Coordinates of C-alpha atoms and ligand atoms in Angstrom, one line a residue:
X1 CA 58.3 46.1 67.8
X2 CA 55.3 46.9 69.7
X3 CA 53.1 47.5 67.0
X4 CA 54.4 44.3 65.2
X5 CA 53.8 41.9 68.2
X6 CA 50.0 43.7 68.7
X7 CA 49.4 42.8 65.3
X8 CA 51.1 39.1 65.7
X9 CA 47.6 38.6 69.0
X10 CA 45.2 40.8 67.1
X11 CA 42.1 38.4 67.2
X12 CA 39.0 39.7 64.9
X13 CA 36.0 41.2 67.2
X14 CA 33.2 38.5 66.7
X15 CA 30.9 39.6 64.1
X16 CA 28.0 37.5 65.9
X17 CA 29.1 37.3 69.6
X18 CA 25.5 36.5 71.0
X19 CA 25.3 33.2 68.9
X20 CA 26.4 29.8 69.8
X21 CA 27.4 27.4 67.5
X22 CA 24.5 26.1 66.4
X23 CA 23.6 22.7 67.9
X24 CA 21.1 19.7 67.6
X25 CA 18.7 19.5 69.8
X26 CA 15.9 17.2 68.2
X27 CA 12.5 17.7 67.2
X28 CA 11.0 18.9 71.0
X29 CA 13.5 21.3 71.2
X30 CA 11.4 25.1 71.3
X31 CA 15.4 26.9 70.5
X32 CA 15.2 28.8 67.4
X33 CA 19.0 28.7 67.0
X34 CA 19.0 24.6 67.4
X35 CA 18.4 22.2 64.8
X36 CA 16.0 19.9 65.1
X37 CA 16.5 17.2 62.7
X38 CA 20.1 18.0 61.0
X39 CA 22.0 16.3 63.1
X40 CA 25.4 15.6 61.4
X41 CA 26.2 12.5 63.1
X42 CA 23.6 10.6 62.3
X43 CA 23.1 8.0 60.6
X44 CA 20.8 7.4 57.6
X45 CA 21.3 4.8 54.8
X46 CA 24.5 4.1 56.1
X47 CA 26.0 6.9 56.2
X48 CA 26.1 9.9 58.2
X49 CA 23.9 13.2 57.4
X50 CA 26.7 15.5 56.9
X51 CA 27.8 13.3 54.1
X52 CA 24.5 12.4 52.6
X53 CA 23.8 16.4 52.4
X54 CA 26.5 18.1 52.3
X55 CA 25.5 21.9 52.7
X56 CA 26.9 24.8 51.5
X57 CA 26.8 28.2 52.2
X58 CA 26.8 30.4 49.2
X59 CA 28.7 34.0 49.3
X60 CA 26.4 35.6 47.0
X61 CA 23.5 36.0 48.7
X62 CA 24.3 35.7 52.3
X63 CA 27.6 38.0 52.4
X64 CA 26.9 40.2 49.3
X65 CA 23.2 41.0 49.2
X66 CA 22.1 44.4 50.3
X67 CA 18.7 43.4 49.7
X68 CA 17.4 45.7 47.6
X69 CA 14.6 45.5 45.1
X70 CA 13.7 47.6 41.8
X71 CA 11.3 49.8 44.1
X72 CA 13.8 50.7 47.2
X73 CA 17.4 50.6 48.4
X74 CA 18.8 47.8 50.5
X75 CA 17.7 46.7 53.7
X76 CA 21.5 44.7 55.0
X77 CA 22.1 45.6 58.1
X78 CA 26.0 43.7 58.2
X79 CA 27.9 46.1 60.6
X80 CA 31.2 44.3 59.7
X81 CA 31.2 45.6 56.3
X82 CA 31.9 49.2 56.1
X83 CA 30.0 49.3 52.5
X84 CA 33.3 50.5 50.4
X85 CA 34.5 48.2 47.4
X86 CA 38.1 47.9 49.1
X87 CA 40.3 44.8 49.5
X88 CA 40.6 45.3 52.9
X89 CA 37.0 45.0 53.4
X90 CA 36.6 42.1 51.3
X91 CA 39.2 40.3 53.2
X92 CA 37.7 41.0 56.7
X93 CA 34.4 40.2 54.8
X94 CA 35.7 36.7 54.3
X95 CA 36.5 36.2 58.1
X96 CA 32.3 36.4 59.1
X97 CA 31.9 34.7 56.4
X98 CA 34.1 31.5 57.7
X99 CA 32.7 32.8 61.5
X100 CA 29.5 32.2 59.8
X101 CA 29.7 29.3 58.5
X102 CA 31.4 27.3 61.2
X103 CA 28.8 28.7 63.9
X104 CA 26.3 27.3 61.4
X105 CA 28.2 24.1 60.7
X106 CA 27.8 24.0 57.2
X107 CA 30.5 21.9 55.8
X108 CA 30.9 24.1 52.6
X109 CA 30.8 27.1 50.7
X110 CA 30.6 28.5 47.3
X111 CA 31.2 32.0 45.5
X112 CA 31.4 34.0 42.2
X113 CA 35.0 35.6 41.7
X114 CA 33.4 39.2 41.8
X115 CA 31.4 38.5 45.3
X116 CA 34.9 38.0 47.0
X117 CA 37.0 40.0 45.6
X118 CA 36.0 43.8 44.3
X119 CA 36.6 44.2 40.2
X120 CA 39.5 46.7 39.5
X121 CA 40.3 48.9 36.7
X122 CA 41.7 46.2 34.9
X123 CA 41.8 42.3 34.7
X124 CA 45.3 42.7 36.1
X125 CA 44.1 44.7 39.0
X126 CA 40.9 42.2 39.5
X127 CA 43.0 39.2 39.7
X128 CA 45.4 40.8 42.1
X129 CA 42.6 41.9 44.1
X130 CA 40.8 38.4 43.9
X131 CA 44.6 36.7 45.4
X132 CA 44.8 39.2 48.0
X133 CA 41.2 38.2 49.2
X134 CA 41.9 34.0 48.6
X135 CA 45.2 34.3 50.8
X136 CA 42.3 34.7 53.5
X137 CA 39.9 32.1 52.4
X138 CA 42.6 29.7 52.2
X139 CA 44.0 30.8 55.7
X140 CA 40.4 30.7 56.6
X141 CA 39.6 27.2 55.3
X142 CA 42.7 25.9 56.4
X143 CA 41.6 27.1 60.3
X144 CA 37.8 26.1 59.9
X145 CA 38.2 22.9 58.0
X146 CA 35.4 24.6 55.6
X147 CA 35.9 23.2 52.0
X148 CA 35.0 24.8 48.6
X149 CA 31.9 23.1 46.9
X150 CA 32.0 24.8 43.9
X151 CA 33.6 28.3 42.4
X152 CA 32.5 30.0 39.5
X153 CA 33.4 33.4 37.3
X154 CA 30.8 36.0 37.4
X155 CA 30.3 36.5 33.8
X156 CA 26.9 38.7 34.2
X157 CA 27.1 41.8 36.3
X158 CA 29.8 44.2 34.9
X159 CA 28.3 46.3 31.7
X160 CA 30.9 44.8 29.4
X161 CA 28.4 41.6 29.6
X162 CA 25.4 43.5 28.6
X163 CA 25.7 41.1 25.2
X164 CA 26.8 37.7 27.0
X165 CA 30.2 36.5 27.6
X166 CA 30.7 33.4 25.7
X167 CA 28.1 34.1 23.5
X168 CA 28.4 37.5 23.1
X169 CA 28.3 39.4 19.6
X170 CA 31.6 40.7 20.5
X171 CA 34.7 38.7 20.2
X172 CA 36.4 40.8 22.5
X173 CA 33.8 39.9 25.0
X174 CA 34.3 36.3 24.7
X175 CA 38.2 36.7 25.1
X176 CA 37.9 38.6 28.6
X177 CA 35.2 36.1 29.6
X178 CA 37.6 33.4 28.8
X179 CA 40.2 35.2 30.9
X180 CA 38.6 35.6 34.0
X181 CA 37.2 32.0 33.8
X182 CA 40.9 30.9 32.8
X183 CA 41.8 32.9 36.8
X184 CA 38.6 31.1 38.4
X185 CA 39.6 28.1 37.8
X186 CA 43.1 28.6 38.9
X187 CA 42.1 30.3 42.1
X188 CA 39.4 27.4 42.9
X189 CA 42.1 24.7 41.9
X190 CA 44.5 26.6 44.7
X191 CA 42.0 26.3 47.2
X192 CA 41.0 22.7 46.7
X193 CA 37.1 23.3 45.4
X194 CA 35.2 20.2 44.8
X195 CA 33.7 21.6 41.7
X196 CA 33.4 24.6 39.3
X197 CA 29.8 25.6 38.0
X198 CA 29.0 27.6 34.4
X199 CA 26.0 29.5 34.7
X200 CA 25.4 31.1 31.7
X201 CA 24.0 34.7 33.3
X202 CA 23.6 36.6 30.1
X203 CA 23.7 33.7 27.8
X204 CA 20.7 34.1 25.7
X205 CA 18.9 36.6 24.0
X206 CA 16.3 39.2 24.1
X207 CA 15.4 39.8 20.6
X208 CA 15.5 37.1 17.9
X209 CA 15.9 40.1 15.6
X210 CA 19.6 41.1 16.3
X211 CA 20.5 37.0 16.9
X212 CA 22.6 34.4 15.6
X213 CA 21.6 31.7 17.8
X214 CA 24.1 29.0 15.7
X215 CA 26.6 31.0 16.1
X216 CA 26.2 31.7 19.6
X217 CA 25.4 28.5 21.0
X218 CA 28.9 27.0 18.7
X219 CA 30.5 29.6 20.7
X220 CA 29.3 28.8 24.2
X221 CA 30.7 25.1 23.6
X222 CA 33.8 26.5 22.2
X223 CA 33.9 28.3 25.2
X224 CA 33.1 25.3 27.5
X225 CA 35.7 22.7 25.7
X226 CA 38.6 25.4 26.0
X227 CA 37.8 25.3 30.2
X228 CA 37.8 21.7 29.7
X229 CA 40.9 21.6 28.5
X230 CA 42.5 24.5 30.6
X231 CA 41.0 22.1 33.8
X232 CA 43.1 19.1 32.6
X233 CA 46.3 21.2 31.9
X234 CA 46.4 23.0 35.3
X235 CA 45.5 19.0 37.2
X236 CA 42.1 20.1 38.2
X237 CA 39.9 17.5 39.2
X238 CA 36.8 18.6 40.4
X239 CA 33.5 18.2 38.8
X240 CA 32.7 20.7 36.3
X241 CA 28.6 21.8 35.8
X242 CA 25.9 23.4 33.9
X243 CA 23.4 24.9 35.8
X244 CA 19.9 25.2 34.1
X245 CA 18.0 28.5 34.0
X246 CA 15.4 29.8 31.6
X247 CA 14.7 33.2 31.9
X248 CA 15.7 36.0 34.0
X249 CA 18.0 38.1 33.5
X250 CA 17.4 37.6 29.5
X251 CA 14.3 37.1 27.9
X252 CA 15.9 33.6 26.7
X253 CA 18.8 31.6 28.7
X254 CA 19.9 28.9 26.1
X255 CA 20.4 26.6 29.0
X256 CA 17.2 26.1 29.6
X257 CA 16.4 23.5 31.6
X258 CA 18.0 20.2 32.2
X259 CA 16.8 18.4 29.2
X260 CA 18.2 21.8 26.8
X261 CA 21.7 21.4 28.6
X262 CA 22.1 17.5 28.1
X263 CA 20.8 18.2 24.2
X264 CA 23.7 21.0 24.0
X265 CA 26.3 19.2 25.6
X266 CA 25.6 15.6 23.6
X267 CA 25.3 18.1 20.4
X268 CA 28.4 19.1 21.1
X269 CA 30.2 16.3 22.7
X270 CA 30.5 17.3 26.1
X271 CA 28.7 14.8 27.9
X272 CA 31.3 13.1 29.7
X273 CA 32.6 16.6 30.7
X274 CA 29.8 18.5 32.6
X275 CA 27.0 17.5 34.9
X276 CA 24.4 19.5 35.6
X277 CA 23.9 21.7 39.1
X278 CA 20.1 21.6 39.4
X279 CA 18.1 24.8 40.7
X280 CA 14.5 24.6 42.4
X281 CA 13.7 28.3 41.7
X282 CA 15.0 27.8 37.9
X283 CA 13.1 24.5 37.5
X284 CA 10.0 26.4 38.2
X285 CA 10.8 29.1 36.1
X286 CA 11.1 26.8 32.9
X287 CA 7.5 25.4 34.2
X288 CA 8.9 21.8 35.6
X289 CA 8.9 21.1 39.4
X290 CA 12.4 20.4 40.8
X291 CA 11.2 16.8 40.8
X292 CA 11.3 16.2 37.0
X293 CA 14.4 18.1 37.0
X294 CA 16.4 16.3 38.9
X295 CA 14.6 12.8 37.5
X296 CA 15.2 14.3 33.8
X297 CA 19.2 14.6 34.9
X298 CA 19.5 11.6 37.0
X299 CA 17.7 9.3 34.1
X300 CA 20.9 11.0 31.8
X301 CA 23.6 10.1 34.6
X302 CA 24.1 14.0 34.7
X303 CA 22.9 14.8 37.9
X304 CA 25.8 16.3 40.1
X305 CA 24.8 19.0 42.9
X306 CA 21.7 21.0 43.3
X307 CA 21.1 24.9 44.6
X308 CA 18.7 24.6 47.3
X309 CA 16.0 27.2 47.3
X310 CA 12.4 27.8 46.2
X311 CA 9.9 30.1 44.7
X312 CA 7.2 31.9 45.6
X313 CA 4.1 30.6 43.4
X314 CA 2.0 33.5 43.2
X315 CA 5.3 35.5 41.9
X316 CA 6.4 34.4 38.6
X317 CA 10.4 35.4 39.1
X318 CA 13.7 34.0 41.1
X319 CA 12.5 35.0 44.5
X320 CA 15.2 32.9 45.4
X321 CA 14.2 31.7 48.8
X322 CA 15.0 29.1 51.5
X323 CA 13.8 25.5 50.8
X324 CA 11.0 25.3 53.8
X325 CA 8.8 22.3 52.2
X326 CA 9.0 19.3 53.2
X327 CA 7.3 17.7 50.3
X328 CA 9.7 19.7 48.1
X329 CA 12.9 18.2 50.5
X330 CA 11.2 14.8 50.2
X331 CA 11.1 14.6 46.4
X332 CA 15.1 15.8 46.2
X333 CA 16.0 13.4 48.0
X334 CA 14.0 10.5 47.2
X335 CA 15.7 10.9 43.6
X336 CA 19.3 12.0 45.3
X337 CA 19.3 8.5 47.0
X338 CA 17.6 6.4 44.6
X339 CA 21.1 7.7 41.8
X340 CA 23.2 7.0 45.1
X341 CA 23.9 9.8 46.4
X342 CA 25.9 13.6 46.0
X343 CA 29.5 13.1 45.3
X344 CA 31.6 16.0 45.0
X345 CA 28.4 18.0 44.9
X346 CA 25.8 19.5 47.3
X347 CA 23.0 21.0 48.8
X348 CA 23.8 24.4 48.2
X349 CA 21.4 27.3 49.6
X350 CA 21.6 29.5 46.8
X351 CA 18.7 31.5 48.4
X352 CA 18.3 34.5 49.9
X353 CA 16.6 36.2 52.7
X354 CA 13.5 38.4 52.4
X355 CA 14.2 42.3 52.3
X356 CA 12.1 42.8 55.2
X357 CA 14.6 40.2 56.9
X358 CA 17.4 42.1 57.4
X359 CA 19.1 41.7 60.5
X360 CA 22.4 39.1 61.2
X361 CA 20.4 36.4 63.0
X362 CA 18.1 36.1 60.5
X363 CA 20.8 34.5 58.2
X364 CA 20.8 32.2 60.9
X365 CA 17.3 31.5 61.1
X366 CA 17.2 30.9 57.2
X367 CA 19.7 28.5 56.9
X368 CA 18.8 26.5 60.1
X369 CA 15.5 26.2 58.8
X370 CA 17.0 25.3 55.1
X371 CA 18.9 22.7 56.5
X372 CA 16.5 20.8 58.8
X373 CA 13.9 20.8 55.9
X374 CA 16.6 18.4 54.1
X375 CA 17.4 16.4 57.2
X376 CA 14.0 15.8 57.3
X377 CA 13.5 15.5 53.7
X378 CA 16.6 12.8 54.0
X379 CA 14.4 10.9 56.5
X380 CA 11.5 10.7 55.2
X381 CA 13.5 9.4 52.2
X382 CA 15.1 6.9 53.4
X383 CA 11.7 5.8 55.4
X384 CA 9.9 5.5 52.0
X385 CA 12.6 3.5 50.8
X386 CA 13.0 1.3 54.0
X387 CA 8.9 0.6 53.7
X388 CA 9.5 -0.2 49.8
X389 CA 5.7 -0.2 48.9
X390 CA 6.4 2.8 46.9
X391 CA 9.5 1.3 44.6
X392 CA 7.5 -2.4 45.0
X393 CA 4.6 -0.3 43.0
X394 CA 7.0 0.9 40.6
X395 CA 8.8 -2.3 39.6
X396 CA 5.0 -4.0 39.5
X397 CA 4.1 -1.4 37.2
X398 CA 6.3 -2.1 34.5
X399 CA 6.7 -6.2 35.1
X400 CA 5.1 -6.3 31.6
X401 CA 8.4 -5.6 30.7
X402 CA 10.4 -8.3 32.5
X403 CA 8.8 -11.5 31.0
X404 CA 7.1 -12.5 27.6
X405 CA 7.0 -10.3 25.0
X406 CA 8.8 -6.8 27.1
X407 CA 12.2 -8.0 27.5
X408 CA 11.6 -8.9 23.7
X409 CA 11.0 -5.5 22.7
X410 CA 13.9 -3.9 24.8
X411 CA 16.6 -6.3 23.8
X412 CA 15.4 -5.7 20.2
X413 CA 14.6 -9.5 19.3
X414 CA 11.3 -8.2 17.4
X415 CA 9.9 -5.6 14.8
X416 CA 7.3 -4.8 13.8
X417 CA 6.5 -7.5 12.0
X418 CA 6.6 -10.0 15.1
X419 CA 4.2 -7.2 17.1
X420 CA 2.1 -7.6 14.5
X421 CA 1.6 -11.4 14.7
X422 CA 1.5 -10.9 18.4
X423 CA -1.2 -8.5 18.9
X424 CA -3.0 -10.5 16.6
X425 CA -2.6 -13.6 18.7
X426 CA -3.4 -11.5 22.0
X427 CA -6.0 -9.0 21.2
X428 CA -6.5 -5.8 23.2
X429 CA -4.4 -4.9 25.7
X430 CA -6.0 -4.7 29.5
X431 CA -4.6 -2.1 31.6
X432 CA -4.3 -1.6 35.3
X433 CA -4.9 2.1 37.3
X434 CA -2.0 4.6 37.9
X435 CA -3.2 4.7 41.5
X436 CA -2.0 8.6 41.4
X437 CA -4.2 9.0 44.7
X438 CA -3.3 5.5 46.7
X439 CA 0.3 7.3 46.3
X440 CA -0.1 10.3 47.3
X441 CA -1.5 9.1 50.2
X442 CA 1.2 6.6 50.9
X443 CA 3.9 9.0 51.0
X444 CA 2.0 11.3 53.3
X445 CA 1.7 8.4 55.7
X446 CA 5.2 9.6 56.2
X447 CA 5.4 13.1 56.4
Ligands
LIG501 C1 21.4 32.8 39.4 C2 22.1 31.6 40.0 C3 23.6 31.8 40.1 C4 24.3 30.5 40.0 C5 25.8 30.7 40.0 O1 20.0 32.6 39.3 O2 21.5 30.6 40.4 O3 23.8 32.4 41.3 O4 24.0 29.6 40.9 O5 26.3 31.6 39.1
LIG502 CO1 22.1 28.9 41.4

């Protein structure tokens, strides 16, 4: 009796009892653990900040990585987890995560399958161990308010990968890969996610010489149409995406970037199926700034959510870290409001803090700074927009194509033929400057 009624009032030790919830306190604040431009409330566009951004937490990095690198073990110093691959840990686990996130005040989260819930022996004993740790996420959403952005299936890490999953050499590869993204997608149904993302980890290759790339990438839609389908039979709704990465881990990620995902999923008719979840880091890895990337998938109507982070220039790998720039934050969401705006996507930190930064509060420190590079980023947006020299330019620079002989060409009145006679009749074209320089300057009149 005793013991049940103790249980019944047992309240979780805090796993960060010197930190407040983290609150605005505008730009003169000098707090570290304030904000000084997210400030949820506000409004921007017409609509308040929390909506416009929606940030997300991701499990991954912030709950899972020890922070070690190929030259030395990891750095972590999380005294809530006792470092054993036990439910029980991963279920306590998931309570600082939610502590976290609502001291933080990040409206969502996102995870793998594996970073929740430890891999058993068997898929049977993985999936029972993934239920036993979303019992708490639900319980913990459900107390918090904290919604799922986006799940996923970690299709990467275990050894029986080491080929691919959906594009694997091994049909027996793709069948257990199918399986445990047939449970994801059950489990992020149950607990209401918004979306589900497929990033193809090990999908790719790193020698031509032992590769079937036909066959591979016929599988990886194969793959992708059977989750489609599986997602309408089970009533999910949310937004299904494709997340763009060259390199790293393979020599060769057929997802490329964004234009290589909307060429596969037109190829192979599954447009109207996926969007894409667009990566700073991974844009810079296929040698594109997160500008063009997320211009390349808005221009396709394919632009759904983005993973916030950044690289390092002078390194040439996923460093993975938190989005600081403001010119960087600018661009994302000059485009995010110019398509109108994230729907049931977000601004997801998938980034992760430097090895040397391993102590509780600097998770704090990361994402606080993360999240008022956007709010700024979100108001200088808006600003640009408000001013509308910059969009004025724009239109001016193609009016060409609004009167005469442009609306011609687009509506496909004339040939060849016709532009014949006409350039004949007009003689040589006279241009007018880009202006590169008049515009860079113009937007730094408002950062
Ligand atoms: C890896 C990466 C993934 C995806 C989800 O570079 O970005 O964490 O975001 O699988
Ligand atoms: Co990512």
């Amino acid at each position: 009796m005793l013991a049940d009624s103790r249980k019944k009032y047992y309240v979780m030790p805090s796993a960060f009892p010197k930190i407040p919830k983290i609150q605005y306190e505008g730009p003169t604040s000098r707090n570290p653990l304030a904000f000084k431009h997210y400030n949820p409330e506000e409004i921007v566009e017409g609509k308040a900040m929390q909506d416009h951004l929606r940030f997300s937490v991701v499990y991954w990095h912030t709950f899972r990585n020890r922070m070690s690198d190929p030259f030395g073990a990891g750095t972590a110093i999380r005294p809530w987890d006792d470092g054993t691959e036990s439910v029980k840990n991963a279920q306590n686990r998931a309570r600082v995560a939610f502590e976290f996130i609502e001291k933080l005040g990040a409206p969502f989260y996102a995870f793998h399958d594996r970073d929740v819930a430890p891999e058993g022996k068997s898929l049977t004993e993985s999936n029972k161990n993934l239920d036993a740790v979303v019992k708490v996420l639900k319980s913990e959403q459900k107390r918090t308010g904290i919604k799922l952005l986006w799940g996923t299936a970690c299709l990467f890490a275990h050894p029986r990968y080491v080929h691919g999953a959906a594009t694997s050499s091994n049909a027996d590869v793709f069948a257990y890969a199918a399986a445990q993204v047939k449970k994801a997608l059950e489990v992020t149904h149950e607990l209401g996610g918004e979306g589900y993302v497929f990033w193809g980890g090990r999908e790719g290759y790193s020698t031509l010489l032992n590769t079937n790339i036909k066959r591979e990438m016929d599988h990886l839609a194969q793959f992708l149409h059977m989750a489609v389908e599986y997602k309408k039979k089970i009533g999910f709704r949310g937004t299904f995406y494709i997340e763009p990465k060259p390199k790293e881990p393979t020599k060769h990620q057929y997802d490329s970037d964004a234009a290589a995902c909307l060429n596969f999923l037109r190829e192979y008719g599954l447009k109207d199926e996926l969007k894409l979840n667009i990566e700073t880091n991974h844009a810079t890895l296929a040698g594109h700034t997160m500008h063009h990337e997320l211009e390349v998938a808005a221009a396709a109507n394919a632009l759904g959510s983005i993973d916030a982070n950044t690289g390092d220039p002078m390194l040439g790998w996923d460093t993975d870290q938190f989005p600081t720039d403001i010119y960087l934050t600018t661009q994302c969401m000059l485009t995010i409001l110019k398509m109108g705006g994230l729907t049931t996507g977000g601004v997801n930190f998938d980034a992760k803090v430097r090895r040397e930064s391993f102590e509780p509060i600097d998770l704090f420190y990361a994402h606080i700074g993360g999240m008022d590079a956007f709010a700024r980023g979100l108001k200088i947006a808006a600003a640009i927009r408000k001013d509308g020299r910059l969009a004025e330019f724009v239109k001016q620079r193609y009016s060409s194509w609004d009167t005469g002989i442009g609306p011609k060409i687009e509506n496909g009145k004339v040939g060849l033929k016709e532009l014949e006679a006409y350039t004949l009749k007009t003689g040589e074209p006279s241009n007018v400057s880009g202006r590169q320089e008049f515009l860079e300057n113009l937007i730094n009149e408002f950062i």
